[in-house]
Coordinates of N, CA, C and O in Angstrom, one line a residue:
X1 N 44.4 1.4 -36.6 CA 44.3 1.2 -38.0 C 43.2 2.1 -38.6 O 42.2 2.2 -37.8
X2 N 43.1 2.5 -39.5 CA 42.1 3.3 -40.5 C 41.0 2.5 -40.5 O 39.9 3.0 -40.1
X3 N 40.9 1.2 -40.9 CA 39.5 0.2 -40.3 C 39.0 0.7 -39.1 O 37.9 1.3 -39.1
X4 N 39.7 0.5 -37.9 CA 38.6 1.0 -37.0 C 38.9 1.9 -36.6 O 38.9 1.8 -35.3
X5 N 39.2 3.4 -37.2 CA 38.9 4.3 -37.0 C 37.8 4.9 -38.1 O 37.2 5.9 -38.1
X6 N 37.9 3.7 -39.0 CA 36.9 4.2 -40.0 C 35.3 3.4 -39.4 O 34.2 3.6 -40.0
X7 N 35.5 2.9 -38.5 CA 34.2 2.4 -37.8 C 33.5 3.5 -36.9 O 32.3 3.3 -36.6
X8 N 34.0 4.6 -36.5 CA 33.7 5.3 -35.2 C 33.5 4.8 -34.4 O 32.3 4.9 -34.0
X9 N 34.4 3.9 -33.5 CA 33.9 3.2 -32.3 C 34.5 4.4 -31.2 O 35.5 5.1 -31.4
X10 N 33.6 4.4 -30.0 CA 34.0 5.1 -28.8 C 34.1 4.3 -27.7 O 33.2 3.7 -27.3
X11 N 35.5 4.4 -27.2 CA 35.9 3.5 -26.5 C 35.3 4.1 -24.8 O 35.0 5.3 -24.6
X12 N 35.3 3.3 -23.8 CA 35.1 3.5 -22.7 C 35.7 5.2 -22.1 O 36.8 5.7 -22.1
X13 N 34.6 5.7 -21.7 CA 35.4 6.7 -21.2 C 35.4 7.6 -21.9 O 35.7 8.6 -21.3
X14 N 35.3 7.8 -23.1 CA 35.3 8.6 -24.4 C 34.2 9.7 -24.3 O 33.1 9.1 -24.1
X15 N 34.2 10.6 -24.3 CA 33.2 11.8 -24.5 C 32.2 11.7 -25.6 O 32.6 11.5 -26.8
X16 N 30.8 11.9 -25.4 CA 29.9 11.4 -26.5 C 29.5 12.9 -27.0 O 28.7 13.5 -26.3
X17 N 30.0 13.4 -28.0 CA 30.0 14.8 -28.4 C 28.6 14.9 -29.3 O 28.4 13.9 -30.0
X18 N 27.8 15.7 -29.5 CA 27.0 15.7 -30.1 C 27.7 17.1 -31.4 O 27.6 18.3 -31.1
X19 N 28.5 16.3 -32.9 CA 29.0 17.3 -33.4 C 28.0 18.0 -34.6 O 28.1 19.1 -35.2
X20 N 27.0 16.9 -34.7 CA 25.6 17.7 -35.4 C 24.8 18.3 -34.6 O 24.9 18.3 -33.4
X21 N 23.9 18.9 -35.6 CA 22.9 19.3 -35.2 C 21.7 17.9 -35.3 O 20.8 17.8 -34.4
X22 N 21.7 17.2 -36.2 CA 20.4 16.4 -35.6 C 21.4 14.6 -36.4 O 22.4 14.8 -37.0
X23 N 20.9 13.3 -36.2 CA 21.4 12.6 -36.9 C 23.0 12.0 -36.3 O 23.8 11.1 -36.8
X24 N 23.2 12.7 -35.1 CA 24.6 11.6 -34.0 C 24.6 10.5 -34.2 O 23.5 9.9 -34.1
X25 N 25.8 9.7 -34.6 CA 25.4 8.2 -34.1 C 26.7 7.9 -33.4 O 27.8 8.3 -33.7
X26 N 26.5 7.1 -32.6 CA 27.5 6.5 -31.5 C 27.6 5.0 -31.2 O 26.9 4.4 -30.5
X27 N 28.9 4.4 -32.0 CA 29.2 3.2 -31.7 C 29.5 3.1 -30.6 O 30.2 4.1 -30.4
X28 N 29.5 2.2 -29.3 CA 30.0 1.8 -27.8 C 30.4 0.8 -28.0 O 29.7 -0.1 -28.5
X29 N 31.9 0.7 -27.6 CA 32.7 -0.3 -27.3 C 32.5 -0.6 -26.0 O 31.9 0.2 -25.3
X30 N 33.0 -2.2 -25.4 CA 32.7 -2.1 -24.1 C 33.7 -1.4 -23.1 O 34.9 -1.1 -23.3
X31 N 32.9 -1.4 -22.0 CA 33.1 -0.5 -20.8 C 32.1 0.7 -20.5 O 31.2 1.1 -21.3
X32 N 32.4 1.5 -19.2 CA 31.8 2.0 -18.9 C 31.8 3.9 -19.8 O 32.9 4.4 -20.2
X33 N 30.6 4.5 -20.0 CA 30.3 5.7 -20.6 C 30.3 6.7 -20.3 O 30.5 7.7 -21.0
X34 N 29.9 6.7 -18.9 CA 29.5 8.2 -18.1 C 28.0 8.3 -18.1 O 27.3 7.3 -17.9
X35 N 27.7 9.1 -18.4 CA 26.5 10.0 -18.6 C 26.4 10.3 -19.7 O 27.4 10.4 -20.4
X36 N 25.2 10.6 -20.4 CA 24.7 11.3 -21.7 C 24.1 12.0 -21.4 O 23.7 12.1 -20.3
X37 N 23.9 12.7 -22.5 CA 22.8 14.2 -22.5 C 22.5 14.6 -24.0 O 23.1 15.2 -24.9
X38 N 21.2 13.8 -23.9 CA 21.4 13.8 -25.6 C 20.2 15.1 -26.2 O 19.0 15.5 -26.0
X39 N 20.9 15.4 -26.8 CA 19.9 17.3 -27.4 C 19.4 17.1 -29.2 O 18.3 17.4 -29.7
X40 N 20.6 16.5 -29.8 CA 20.0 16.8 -31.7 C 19.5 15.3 -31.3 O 19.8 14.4 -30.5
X41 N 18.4 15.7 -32.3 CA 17.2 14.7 -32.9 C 18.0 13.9 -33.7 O 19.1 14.1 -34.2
X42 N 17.4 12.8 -33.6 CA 17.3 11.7 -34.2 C 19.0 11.2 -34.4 O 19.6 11.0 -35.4
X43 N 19.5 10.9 -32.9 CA 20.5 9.8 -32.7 C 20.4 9.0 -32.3 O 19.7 8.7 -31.4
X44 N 21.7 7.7 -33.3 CA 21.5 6.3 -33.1 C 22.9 6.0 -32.5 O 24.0 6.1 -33.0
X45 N 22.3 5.3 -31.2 CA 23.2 5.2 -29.9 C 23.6 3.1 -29.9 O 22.7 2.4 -29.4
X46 N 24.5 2.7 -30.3 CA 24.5 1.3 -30.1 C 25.8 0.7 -29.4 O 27.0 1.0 -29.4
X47 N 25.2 -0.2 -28.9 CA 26.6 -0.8 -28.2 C 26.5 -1.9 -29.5 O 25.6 -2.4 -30.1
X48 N 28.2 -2.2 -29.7 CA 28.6 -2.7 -31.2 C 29.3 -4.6 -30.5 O 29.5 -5.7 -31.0
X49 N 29.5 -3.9 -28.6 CA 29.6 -5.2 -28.8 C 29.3 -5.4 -27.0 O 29.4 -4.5 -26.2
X50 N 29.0 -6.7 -26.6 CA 28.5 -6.5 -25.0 C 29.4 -5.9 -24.2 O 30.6 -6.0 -24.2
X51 N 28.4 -5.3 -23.2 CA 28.6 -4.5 -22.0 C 29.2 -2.9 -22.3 O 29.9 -2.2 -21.6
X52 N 29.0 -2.8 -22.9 CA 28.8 -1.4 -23.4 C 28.1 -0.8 -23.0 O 27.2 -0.8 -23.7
X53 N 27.8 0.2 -21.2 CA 27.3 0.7 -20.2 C 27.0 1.9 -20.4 O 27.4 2.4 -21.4
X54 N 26.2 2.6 -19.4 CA 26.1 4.0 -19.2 C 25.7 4.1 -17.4 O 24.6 3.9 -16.9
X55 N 27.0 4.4 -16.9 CA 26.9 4.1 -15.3 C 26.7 5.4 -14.6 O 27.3 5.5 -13.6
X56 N 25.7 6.4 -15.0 CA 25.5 7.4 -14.3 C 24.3 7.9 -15.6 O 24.3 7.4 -16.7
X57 N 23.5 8.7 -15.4 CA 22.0 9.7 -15.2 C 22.0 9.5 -16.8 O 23.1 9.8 -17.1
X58 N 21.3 9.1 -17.9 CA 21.2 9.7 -18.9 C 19.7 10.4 -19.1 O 18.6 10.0 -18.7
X59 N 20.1 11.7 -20.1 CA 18.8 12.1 -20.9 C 18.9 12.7 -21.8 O 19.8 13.5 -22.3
X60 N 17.8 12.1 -22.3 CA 17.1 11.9 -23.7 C 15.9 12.9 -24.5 O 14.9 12.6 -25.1
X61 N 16.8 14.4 -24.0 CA 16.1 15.6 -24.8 C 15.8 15.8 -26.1 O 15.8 16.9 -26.7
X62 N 15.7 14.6 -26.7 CA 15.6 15.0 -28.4 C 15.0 13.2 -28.5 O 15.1 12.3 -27.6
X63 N 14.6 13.0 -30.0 CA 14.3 11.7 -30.2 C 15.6 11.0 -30.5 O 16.7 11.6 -30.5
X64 N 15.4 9.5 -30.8 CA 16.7 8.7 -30.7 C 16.2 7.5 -30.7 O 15.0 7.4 -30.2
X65 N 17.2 6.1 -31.2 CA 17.5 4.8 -31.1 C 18.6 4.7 -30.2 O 19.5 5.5 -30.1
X66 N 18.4 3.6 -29.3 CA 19.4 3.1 -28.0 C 18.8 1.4 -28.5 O 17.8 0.9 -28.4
X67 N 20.0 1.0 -28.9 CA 20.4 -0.4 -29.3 C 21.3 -1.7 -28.2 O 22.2 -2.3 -28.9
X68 N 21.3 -2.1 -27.2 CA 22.3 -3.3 -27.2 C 23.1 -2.3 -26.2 O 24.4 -2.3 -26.3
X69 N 22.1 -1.4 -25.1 CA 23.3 -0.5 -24.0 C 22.7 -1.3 -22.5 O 21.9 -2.1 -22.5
X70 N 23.2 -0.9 -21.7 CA 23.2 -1.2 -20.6 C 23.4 0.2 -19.7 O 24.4 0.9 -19.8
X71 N 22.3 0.5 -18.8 CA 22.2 1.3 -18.1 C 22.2 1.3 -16.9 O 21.0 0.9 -16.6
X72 N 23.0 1.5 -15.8 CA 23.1 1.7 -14.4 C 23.6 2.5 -13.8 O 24.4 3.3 -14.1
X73 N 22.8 2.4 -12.4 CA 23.3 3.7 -11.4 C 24.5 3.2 -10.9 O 25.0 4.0 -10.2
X74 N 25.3 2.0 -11.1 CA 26.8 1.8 -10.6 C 27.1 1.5 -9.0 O 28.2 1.2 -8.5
X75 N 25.9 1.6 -8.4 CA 25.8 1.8 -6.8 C 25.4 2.8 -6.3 O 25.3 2.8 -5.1
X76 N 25.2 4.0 -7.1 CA 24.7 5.0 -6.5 C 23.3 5.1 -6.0 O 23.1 6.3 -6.1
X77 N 22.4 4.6 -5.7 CA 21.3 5.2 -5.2 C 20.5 6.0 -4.9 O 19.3 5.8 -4.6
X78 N 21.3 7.3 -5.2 CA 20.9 8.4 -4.8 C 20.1 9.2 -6.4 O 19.4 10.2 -6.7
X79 N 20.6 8.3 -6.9 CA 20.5 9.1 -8.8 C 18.4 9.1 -8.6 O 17.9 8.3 -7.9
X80 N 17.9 10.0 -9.2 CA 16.6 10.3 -9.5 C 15.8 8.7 -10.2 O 14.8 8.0 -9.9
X81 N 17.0 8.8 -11.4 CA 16.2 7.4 -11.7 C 17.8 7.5 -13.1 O 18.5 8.5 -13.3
X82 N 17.9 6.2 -13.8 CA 19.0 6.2 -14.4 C 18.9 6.6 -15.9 O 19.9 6.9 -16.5
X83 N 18.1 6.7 -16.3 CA 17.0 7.0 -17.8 C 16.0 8.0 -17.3 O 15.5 7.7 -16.2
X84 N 15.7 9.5 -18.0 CA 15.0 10.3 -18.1 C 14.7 10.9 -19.5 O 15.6 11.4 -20.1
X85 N 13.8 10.8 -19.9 CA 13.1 10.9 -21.8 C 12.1 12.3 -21.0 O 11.0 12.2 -20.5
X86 N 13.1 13.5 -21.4 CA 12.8 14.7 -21.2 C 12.2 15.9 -22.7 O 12.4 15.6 -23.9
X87 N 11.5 17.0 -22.1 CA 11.3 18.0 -22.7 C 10.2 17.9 -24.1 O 10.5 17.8 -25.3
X88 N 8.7 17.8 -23.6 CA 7.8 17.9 -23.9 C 7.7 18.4 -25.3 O 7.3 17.7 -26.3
X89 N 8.2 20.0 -25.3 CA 8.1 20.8 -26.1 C 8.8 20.2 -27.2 O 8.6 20.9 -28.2
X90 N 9.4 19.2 -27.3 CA 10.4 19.1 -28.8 C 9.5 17.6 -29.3 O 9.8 17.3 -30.4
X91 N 8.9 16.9 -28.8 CA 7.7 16.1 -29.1 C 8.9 14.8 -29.5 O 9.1 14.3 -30.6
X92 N 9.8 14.4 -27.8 CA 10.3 13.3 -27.8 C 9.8 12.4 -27.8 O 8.7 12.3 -27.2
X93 N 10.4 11.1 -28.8 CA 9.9 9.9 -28.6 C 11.8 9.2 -28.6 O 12.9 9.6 -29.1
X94 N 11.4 8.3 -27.8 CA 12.7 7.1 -27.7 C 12.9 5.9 -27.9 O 12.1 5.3 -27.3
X95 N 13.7 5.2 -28.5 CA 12.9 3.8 -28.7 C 14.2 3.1 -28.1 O 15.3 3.1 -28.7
X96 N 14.1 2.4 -26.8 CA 15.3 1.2 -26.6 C 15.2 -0.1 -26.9 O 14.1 -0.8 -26.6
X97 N 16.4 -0.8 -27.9 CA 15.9 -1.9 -28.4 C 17.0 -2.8 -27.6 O 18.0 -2.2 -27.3
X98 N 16.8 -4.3 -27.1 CA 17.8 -4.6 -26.5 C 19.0 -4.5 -25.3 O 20.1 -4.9 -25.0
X99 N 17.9 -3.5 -24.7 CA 18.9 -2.3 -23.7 C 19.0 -3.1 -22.2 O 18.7 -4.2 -22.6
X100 N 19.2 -3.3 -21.1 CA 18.9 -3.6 -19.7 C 19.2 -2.4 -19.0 O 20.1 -1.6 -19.0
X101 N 18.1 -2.5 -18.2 CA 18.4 -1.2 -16.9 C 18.9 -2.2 -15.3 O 18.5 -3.3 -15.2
X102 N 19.6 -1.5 -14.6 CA 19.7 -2.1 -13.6 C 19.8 -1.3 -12.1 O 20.7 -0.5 -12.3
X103 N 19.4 -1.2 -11.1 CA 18.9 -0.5 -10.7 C 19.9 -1.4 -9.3 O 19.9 -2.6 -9.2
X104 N 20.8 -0.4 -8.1 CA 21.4 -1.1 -6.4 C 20.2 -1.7 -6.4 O 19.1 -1.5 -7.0
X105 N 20.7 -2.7 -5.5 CA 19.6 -3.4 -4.5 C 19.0 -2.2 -3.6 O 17.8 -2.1 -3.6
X106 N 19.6 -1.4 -3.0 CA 19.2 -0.5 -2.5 C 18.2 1.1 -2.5 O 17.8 1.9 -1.7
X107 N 18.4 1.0 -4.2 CA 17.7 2.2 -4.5 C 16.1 2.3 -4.3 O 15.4 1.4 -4.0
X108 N 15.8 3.9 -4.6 CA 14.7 4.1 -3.7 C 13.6 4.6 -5.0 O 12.4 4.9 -4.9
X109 N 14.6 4.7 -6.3 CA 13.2 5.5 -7.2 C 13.1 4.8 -8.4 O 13.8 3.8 -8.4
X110 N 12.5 5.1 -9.4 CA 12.4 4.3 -10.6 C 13.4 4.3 -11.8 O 14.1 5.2 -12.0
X111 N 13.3 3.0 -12.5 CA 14.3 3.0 -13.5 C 14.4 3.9 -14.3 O 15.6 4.3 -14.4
X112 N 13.3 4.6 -15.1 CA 13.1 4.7 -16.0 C 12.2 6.3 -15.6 O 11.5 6.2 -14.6
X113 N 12.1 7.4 -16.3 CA 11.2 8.5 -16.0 C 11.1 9.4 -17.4 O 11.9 10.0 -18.2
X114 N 9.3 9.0 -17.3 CA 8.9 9.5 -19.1 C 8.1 11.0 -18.5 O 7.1 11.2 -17.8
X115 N 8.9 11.8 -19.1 CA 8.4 13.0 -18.9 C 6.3 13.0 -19.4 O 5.8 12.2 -20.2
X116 N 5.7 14.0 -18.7 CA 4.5 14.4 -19.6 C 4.8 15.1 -21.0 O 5.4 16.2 -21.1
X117 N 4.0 14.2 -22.3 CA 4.5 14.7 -23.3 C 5.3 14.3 -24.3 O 5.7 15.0 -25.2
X118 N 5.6 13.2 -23.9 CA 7.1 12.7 -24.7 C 6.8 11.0 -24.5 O 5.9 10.8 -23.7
X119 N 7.3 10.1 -25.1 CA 7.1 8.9 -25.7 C 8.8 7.9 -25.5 O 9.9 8.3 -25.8
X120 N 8.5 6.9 -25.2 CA 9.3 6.0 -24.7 C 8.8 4.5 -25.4 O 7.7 4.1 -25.1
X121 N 9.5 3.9 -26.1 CA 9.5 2.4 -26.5 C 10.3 1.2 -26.1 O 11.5 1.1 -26.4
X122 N 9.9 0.3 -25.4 CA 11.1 -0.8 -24.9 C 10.7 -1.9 -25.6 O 9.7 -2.5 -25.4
X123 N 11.8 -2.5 -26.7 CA 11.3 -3.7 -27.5 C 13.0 -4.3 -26.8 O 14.1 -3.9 -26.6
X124 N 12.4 -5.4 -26.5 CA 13.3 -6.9 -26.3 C 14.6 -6.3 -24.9 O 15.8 -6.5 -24.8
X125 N 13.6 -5.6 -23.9 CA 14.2 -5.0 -22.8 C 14.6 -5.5 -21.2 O 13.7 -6.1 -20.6
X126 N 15.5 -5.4 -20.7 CA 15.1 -6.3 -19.4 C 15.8 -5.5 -18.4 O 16.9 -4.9 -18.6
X127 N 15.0 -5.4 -17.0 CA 14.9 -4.5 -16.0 C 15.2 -5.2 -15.5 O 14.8 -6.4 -15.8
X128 N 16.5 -4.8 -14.1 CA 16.5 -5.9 -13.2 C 16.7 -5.0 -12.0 O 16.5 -3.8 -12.0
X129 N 17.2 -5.6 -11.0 CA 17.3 -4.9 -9.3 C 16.2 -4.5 -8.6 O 15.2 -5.2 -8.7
X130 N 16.3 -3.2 -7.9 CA 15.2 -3.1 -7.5 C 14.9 -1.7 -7.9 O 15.7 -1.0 -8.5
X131 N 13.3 -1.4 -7.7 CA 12.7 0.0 -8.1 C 12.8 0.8 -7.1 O 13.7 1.6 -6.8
X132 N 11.5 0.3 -6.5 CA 11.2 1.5 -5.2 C 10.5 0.4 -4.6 O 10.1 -0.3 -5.5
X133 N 10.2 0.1 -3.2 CA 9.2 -0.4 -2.4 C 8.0 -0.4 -3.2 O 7.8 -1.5 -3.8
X134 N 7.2 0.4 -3.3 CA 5.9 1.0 -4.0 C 6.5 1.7 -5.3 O 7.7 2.1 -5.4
X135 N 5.7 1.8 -6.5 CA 5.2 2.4 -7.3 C 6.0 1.8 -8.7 O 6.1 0.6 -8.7
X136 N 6.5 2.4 -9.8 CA 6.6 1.9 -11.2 C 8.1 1.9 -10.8 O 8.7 2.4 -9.9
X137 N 8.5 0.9 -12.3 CA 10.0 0.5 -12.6 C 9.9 2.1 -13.4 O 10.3 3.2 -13.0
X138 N 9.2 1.8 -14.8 CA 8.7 3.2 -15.7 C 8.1 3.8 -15.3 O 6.9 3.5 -15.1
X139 N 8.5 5.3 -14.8 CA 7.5 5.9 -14.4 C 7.0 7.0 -15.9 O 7.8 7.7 -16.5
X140 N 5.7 7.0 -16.1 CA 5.2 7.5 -16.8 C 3.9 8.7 -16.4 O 2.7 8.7 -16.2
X141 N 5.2 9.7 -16.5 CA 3.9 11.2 -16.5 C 3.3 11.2 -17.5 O 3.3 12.4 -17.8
X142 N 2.8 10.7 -18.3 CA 1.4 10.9 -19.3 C 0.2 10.5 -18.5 O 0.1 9.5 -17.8
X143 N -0.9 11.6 -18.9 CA -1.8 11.8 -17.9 C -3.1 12.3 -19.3 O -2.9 12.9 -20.4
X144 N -4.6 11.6 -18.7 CA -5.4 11.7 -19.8 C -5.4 10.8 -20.6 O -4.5 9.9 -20.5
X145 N -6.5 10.8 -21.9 CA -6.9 9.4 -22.5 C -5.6 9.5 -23.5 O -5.2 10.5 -24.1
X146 N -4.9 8.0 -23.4 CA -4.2 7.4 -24.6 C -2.9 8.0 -23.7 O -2.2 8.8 -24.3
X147 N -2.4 7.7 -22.2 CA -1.4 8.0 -21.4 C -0.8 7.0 -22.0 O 0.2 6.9 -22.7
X148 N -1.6 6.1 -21.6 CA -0.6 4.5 -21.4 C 0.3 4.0 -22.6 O 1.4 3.4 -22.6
X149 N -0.7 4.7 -23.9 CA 0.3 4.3 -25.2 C 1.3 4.7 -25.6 O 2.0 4.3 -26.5
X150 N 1.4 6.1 -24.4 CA 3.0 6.7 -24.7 C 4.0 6.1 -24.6 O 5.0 6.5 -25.1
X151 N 3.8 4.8 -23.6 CA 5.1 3.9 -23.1 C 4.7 2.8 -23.3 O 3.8 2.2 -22.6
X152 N 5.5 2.2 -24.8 CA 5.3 0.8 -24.4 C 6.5 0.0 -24.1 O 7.7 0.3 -24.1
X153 N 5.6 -1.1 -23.8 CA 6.9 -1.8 -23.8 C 6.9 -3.6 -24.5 O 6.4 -4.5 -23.9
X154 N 7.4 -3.9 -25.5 CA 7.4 -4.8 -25.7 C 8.3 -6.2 -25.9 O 9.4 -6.3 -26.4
X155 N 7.3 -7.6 -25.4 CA 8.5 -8.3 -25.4 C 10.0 -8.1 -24.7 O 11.1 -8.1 -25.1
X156 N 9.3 -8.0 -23.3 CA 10.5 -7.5 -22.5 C 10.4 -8.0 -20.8 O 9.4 -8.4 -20.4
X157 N 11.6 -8.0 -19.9 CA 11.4 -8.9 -19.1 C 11.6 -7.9 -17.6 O 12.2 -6.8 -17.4
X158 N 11.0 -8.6 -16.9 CA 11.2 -7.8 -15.6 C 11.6 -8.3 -14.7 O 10.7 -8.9 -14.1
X159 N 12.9 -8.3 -14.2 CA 13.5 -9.0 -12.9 C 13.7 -8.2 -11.8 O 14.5 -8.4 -10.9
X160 N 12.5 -7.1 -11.8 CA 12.9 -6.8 -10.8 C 12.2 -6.8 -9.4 O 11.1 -7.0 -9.7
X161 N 12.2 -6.6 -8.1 CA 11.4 -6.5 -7.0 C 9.9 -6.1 -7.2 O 9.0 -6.2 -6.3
X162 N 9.7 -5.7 -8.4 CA 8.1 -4.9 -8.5 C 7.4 -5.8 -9.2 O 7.8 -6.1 -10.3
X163 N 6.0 -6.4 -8.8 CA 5.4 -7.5 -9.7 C 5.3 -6.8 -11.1 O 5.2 -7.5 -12.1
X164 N 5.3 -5.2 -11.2 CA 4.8 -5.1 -12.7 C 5.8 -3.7 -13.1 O 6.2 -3.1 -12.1
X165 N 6.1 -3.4 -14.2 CA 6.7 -2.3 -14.9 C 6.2 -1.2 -14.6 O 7.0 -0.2 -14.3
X166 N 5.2 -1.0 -14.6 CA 4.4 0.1 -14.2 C 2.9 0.3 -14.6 O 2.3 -0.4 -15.4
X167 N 2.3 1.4 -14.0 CA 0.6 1.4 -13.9 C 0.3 2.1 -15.0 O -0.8 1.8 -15.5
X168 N 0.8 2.8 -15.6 CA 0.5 3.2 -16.9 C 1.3 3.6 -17.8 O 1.9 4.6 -18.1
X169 N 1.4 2.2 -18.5 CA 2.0 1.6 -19.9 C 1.2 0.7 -20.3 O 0.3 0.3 -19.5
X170 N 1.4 0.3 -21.7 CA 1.0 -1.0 -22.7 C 1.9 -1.7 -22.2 O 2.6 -1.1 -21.5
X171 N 2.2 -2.8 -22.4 CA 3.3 -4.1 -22.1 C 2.3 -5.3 -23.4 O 1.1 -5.6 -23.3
X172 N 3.1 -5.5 -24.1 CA 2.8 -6.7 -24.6 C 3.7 -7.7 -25.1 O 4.7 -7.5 -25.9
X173 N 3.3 -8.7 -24.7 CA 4.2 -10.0 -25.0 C 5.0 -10.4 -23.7 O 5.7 -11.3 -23.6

């Protein structure tokens, strides 16, 4: 019907096209997404209703809102980490509100990877599975005074194998 095609919803499986140049926005229906690869500035990414996934690598080369998604490696293991907030030079910031990452039991690296240079927000977020043996859920290359404020994270929960999110971030609440 014209109603919900007049919604822009993208159903499972649906290709997330970036048809601007800056200003994308993408409703997620549930099911699974693929991968992202996000480039114009300033897109708003929401799942419109639960479990609306992204079961393979995304990144986040440009700034953006990520609302009410869910991110996992699906069982793969092998993925680098399932979220990457890439490319210094374009003076990324990201902000996930409501998001969960979820990480095999078996994986070996971190949830989450903030490039040096770029900026990452987690308000009302929850991590679960496992990280790595050693080291961050978030890993944050920001390096030098005022690293840690590049990644916060707030009001957010950690279920996973690692007593803490990581060694250098804010965490509050």
């Amino acid at each position: 019907s014209e109603r919900v095609t007049g919604l822009g919803l993208l159903t499972a499986g649906s290709p997330l096209t970036e048809e601007r140049n800056e200003g994308n926005t993408y409703n997620l229906t549930q099911g699974e997404h693929g991968a992202l690869d996000h480039k114009a500035p300033h897109g708003d990414i929401r799942g419109v209703v639960a479990g609306a996934s992204f079961n393979k690598r995304c990144v986040f080369s440009a700034s953006g809102v990520v609302t009410g998604v869910t991110f996992t490696d699906a069982g793969d293991e092998s993925l680098a980490e399932i979220v990457r907030v890439a490319d210094p030079l374009a003076n990324v910031g990201v902000i996930f509100i409501n998001c969960t990452f979820i990480r095999s039991a078996s994986s070996a690296t971190c949830h989450v990877l903030v490039e040096e240079g770029t900026t990452a927000i987690f308000i009302g977020c929850t991590f679960r599975g496992r990280s790595q043996e050693a080291g961050d859920v978030i890993d944050n290359e920001n390096t030098g005074m005022g690293a840690a404020v590049k990644v916060q994270v707030i009001g957010s929960f950690n279920y996973t194998a690692n007593t803490n999110l990581g060694s250098n971030i804010t965490i509050t609440g």
